[in-house]
PDB file of C-alpha atoms in Angstrom:
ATOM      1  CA  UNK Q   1      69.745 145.447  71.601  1.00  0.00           C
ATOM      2  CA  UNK Q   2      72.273 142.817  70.828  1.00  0.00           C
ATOM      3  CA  UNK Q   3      71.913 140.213  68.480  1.00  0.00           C
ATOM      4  CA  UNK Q   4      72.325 136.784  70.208  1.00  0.00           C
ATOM      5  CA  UNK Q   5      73.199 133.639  68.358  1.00  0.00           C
ATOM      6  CA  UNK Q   6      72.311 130.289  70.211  1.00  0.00           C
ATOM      7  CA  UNK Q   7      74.178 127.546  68.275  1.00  0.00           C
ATOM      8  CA  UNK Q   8      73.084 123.973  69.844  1.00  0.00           C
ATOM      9  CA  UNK Q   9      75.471 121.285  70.037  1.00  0.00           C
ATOM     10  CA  UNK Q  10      73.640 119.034  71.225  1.00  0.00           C
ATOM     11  CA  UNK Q  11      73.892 115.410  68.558  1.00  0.00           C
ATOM     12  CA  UNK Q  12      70.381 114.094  68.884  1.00  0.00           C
ATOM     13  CA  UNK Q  13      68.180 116.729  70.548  1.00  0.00           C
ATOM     14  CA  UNK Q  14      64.759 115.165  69.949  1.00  0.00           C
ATOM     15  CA  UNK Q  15      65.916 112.234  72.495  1.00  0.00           C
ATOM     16  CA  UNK Q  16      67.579 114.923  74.915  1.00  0.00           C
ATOM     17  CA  UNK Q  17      66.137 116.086  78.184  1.00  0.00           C
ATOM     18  CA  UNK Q  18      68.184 118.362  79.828  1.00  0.00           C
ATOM     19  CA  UNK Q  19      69.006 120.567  76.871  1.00  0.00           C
ATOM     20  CA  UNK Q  20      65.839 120.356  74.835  1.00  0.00           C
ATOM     21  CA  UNK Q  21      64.376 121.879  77.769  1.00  0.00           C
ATOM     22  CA  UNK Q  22      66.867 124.805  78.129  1.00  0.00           C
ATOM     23  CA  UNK Q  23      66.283 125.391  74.379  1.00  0.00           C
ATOM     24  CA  UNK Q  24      62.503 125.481  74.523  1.00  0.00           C
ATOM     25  CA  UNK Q  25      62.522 127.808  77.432  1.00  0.00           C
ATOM     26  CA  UNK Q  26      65.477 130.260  75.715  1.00  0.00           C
ATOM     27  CA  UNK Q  27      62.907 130.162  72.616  1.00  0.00           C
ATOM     28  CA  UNK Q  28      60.107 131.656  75.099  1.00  0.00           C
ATOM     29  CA  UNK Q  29      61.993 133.786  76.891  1.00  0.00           C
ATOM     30  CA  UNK Q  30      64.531 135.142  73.910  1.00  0.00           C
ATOM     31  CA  UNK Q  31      62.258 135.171  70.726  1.00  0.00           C
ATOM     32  CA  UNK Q  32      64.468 137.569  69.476  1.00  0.00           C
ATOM     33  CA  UNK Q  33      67.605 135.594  69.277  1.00  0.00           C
ATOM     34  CA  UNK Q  34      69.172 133.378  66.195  1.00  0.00           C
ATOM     35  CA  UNK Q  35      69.003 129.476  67.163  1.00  0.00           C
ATOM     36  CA  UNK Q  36      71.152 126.873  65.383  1.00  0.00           C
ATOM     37  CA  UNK Q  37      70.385 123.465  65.703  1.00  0.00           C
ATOM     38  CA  UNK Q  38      73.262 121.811  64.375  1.00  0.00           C
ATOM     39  CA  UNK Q  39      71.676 118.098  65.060  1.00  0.00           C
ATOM     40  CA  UNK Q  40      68.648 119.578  62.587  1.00  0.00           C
ATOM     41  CA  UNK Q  41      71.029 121.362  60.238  1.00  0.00           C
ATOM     42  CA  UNK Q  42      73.856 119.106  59.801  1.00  0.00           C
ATOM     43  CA  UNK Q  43      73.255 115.180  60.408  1.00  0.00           C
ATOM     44  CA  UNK Q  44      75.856 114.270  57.845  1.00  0.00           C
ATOM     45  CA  UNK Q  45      78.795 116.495  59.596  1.00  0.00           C
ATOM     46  CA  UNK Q  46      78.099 118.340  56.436  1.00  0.00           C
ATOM     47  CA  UNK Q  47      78.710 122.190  57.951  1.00  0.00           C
ATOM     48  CA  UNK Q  48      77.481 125.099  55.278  1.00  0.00           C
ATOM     49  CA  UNK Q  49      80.841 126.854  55.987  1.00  0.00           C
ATOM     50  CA  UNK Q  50      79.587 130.309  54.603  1.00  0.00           C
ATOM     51  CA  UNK Q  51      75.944 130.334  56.433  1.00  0.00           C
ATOM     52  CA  UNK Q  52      77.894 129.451  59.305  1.00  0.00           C
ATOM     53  CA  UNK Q  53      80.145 132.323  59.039  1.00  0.00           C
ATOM     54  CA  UNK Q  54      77.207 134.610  57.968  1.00  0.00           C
ATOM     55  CA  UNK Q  55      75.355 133.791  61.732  1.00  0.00           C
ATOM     56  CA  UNK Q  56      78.634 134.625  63.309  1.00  0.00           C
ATOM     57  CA  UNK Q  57      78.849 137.885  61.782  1.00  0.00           C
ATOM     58  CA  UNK Q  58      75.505 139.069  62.517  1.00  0.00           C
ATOM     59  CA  UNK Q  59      76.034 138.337  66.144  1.00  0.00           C
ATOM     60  CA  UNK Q  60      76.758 140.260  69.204  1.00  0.00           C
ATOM     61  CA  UNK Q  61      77.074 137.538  71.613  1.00  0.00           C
ATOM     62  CA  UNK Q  62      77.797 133.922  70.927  1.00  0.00           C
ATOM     63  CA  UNK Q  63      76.333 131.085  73.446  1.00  0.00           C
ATOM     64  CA  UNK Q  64      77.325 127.239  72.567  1.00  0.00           C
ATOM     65  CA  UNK Q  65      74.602 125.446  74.154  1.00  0.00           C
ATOM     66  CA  UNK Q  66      75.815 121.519  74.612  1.00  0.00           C
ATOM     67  CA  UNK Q  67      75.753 118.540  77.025  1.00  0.00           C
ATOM     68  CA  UNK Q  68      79.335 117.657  78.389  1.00  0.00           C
ATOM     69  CA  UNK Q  69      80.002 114.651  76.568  1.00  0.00           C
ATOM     70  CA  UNK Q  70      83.649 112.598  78.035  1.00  0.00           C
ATOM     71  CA  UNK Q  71      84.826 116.116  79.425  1.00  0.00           C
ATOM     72  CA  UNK Q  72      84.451 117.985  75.972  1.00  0.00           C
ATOM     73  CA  UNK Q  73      81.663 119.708  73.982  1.00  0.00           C
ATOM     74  CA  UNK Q  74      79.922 116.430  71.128  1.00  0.00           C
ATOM     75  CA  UNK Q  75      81.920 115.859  68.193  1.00  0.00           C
ATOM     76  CA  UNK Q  76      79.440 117.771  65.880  1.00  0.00           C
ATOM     77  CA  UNK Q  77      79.912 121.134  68.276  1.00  0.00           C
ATOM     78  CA  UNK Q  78      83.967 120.511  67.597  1.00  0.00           C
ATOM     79  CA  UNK Q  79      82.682 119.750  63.655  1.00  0.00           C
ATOM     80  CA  UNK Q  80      81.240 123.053  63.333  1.00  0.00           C
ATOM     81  CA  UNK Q  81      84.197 125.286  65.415  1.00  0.00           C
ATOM     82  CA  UNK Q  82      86.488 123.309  63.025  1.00  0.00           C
ATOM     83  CA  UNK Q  83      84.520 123.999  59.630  1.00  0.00           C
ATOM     84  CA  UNK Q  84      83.585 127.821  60.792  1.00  0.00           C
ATOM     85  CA  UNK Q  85      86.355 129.462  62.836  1.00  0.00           C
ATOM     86  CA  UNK Q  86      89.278 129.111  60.356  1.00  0.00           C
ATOM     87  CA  UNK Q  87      92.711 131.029  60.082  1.00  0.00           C
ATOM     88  CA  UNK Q  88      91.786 134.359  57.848  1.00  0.00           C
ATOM     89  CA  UNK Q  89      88.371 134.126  59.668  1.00  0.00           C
ATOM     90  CA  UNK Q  90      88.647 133.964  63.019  1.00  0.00           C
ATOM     91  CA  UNK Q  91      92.249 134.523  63.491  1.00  0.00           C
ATOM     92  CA  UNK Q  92      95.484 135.116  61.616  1.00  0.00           C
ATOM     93  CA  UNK Q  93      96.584 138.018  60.191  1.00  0.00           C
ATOM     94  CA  UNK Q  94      93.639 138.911  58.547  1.00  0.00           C
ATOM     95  CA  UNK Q  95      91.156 136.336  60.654  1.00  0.00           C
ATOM     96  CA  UNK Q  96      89.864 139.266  62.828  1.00  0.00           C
ATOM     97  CA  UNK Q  97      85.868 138.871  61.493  1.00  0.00           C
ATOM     98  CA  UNK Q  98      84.662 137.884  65.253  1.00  0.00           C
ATOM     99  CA  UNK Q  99      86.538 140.335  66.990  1.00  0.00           C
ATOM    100  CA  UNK Q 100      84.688 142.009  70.127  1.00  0.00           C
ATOM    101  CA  UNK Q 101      82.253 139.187  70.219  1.00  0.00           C
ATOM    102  CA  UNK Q 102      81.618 137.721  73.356  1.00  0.00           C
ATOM    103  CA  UNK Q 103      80.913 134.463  74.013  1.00  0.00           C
ATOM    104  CA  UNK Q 104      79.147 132.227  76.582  1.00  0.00           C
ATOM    105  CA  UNK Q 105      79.391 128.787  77.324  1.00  0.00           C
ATOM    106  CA  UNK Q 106      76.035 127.185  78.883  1.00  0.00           C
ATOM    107  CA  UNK Q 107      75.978 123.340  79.146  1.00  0.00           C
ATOM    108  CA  UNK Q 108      75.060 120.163  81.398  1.00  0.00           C
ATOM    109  CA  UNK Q 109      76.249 116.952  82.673  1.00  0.00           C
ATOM    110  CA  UNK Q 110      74.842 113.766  83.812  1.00  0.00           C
ATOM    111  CA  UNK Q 111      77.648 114.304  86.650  1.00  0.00           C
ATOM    112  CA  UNK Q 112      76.085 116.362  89.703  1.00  0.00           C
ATOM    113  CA  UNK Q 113      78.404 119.469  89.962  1.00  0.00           C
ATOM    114  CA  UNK Q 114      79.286 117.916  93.651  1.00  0.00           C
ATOM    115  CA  UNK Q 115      81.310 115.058  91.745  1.00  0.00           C
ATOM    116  CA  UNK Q 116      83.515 117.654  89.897  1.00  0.00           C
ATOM    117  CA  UNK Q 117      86.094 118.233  92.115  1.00  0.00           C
ATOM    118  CA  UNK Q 118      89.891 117.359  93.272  1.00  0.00           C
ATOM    119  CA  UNK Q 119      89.241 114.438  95.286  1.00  0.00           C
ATOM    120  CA  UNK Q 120      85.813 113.647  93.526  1.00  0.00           C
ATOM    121  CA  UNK Q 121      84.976 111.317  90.931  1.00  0.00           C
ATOM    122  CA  UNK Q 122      85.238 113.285  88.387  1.00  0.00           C
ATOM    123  CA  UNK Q 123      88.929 114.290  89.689  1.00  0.00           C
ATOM    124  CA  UNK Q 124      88.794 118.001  88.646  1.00  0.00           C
ATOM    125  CA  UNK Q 125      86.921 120.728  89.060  1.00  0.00           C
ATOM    126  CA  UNK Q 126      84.670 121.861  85.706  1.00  0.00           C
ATOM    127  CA  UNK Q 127      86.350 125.033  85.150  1.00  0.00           C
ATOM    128  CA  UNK Q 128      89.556 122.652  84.953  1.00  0.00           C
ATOM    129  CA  UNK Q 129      87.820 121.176  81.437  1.00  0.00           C
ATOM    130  CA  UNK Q 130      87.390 125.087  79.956  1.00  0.00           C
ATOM    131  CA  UNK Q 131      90.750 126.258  78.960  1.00  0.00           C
ATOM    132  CA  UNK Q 132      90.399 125.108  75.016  1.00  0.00           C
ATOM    133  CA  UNK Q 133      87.471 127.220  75.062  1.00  0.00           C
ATOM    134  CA  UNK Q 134      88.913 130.094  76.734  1.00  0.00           C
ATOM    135  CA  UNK Q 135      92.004 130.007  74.101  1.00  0.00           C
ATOM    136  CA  UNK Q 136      89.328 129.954  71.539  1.00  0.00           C
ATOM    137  CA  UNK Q 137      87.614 132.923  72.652  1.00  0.00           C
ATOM    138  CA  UNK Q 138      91.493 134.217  73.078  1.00  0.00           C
ATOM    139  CA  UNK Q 139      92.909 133.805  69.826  1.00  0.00           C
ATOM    140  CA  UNK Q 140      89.792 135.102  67.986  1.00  0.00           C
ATOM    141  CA  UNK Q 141      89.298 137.861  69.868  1.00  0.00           C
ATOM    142  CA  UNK Q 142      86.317 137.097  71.631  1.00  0.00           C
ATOM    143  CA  UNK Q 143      85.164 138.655  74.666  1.00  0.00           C
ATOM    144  CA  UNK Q 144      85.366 135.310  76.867  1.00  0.00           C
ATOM    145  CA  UNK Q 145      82.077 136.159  79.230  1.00  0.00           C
ATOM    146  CA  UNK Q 146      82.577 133.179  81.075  1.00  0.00           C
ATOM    147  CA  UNK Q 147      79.920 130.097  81.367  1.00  0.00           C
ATOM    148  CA  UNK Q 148      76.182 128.462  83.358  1.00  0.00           C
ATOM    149  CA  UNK Q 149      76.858 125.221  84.101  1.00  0.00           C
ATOM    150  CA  UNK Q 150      74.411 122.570  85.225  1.00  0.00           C
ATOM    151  CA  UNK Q 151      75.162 119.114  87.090  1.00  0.00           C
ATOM    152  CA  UNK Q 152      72.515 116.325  87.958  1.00  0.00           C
ATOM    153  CA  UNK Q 153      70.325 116.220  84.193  1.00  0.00           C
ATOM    154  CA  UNK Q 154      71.340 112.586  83.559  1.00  0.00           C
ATOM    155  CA  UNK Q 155      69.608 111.036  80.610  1.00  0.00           C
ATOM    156  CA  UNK Q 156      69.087 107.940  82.490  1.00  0.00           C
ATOM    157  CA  UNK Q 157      66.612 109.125  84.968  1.00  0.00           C
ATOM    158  CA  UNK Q 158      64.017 110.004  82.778  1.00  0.00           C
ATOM    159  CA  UNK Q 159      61.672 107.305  83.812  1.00  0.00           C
ATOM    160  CA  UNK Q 160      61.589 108.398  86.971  1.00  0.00           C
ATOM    161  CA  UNK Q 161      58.707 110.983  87.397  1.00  0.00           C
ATOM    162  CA  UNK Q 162      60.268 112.727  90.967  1.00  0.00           C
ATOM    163  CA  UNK Q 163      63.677 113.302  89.596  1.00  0.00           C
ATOM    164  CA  UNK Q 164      62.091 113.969  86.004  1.00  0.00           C
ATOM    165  CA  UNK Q 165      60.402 117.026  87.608  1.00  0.00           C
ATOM    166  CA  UNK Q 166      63.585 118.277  89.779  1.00  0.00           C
ATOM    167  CA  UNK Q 167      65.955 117.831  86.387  1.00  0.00           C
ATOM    168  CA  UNK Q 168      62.737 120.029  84.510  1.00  0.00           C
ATOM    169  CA  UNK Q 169      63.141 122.757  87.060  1.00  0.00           C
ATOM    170  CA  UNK Q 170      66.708 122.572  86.984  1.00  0.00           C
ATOM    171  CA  UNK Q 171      66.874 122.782  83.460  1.00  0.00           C
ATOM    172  CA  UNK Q 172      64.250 125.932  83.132  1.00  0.00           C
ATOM    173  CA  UNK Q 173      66.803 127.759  85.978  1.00  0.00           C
ATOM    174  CA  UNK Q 174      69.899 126.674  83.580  1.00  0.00           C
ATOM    175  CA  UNK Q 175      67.755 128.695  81.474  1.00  0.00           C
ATOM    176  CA  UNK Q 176      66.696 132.172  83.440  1.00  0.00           C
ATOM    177  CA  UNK Q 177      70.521 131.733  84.542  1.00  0.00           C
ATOM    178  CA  UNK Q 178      71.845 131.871  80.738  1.00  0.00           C
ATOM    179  CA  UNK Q 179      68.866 134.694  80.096  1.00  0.00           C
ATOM    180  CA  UNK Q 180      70.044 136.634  83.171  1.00  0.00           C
ATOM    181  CA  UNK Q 181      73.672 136.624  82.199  1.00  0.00           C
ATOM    182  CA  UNK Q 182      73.044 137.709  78.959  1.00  0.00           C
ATOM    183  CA  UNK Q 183      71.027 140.584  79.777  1.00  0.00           C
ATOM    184  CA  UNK Q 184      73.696 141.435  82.009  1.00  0.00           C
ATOM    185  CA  UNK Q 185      75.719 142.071  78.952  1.00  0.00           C
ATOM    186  CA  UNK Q 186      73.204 143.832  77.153  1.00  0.00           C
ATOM    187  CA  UNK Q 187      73.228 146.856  79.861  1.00  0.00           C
ATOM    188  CA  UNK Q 188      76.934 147.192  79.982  1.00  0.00           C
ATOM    189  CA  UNK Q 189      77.130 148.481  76.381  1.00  0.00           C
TER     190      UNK Q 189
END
């Protein structure tokens, strides 16, 4: 079995929807797995470089778990990459620590997938927003496994009990989807 680290990005969990949901339901269904909550952990911005580095080493596969926030990961998800993956590390000529790793990106938007597209009103497509994360996963030699994205969890609808439910159920697939892919990669050893 591999060991899976779930780092969440998300700023302010305890007044999130979408990905407090995903989180409870990847506790259920993946007791085994290593969860970060960097909201929890580091309020201050204050990132414990070396436990941070120890988590990364002990895992297998790597899954940032984060709302799109203006087209990018929150600022304490970039925080952490920028404390943690550092040249001699994660890259350089002697930064080869995460090598083989593979990493999955699983995150939300407010946005319904629909709206991210050329033409749309988001003006790209979502893979268009990826490529820094791909390079990441290039230049420190992670096994880029590719993403689960899901559209439609705006905070702002939370008072309304009908789309409530349909974000829940969206948010517990997000979920089963992550799960699935990462079992996936657990049988192609």
């Amino acid at each position: 079995m591999k060991n899976i680290l779930i780092i969440s990005g998300h700023p302010d969990l305890n007044n999130s929807f979408a990905n407090k949901n995903i989180l409870e339901e990847l506790n259920r269904l993946l007791p085994e797995a290593e969860f970060a909550y960097l909201d929890k952990l580091y309020p201050d911005f204050r990132i414990d470089i070396e436990t941070e580095q120890k988590r990364l080493l002990r895992a297998d596969i790597i899954v940032f778990q984060f709302p799109l926030f203006w087209y990018s990961a929150p600022s304490l998800l970039h925080r952490w990459i920028e404390q943690t993956f550092v040249h001699g590390f994660s890259h350089g000529r002697t930064g080869d620590k995460l090598k083989g790793k593979q990493l999955i990106l699983s995150f939300t938007s407010g946005a319904p997938e629909e709206m991210y597209c050329y033409g749309g009103l988001q003006n790209y497509p979502i893979e268009d927003f990826l490529p820094p994360y791909k390079q990441l996963a290039n230049l420190c030699g992670l096994q880029w496994e590719g993403y689960i994205y899901s559209g439609g969890l705006s905070y702002a609808n939370r008072h309304d009990e009908k789309i409530l439910r349909q974000m829940k159920d969206k948010a517990i697939n997000h979920a089963y989807s992550l799960v699935g892919k990462i079992k996936s990669l657990e049988r192609s050893v």
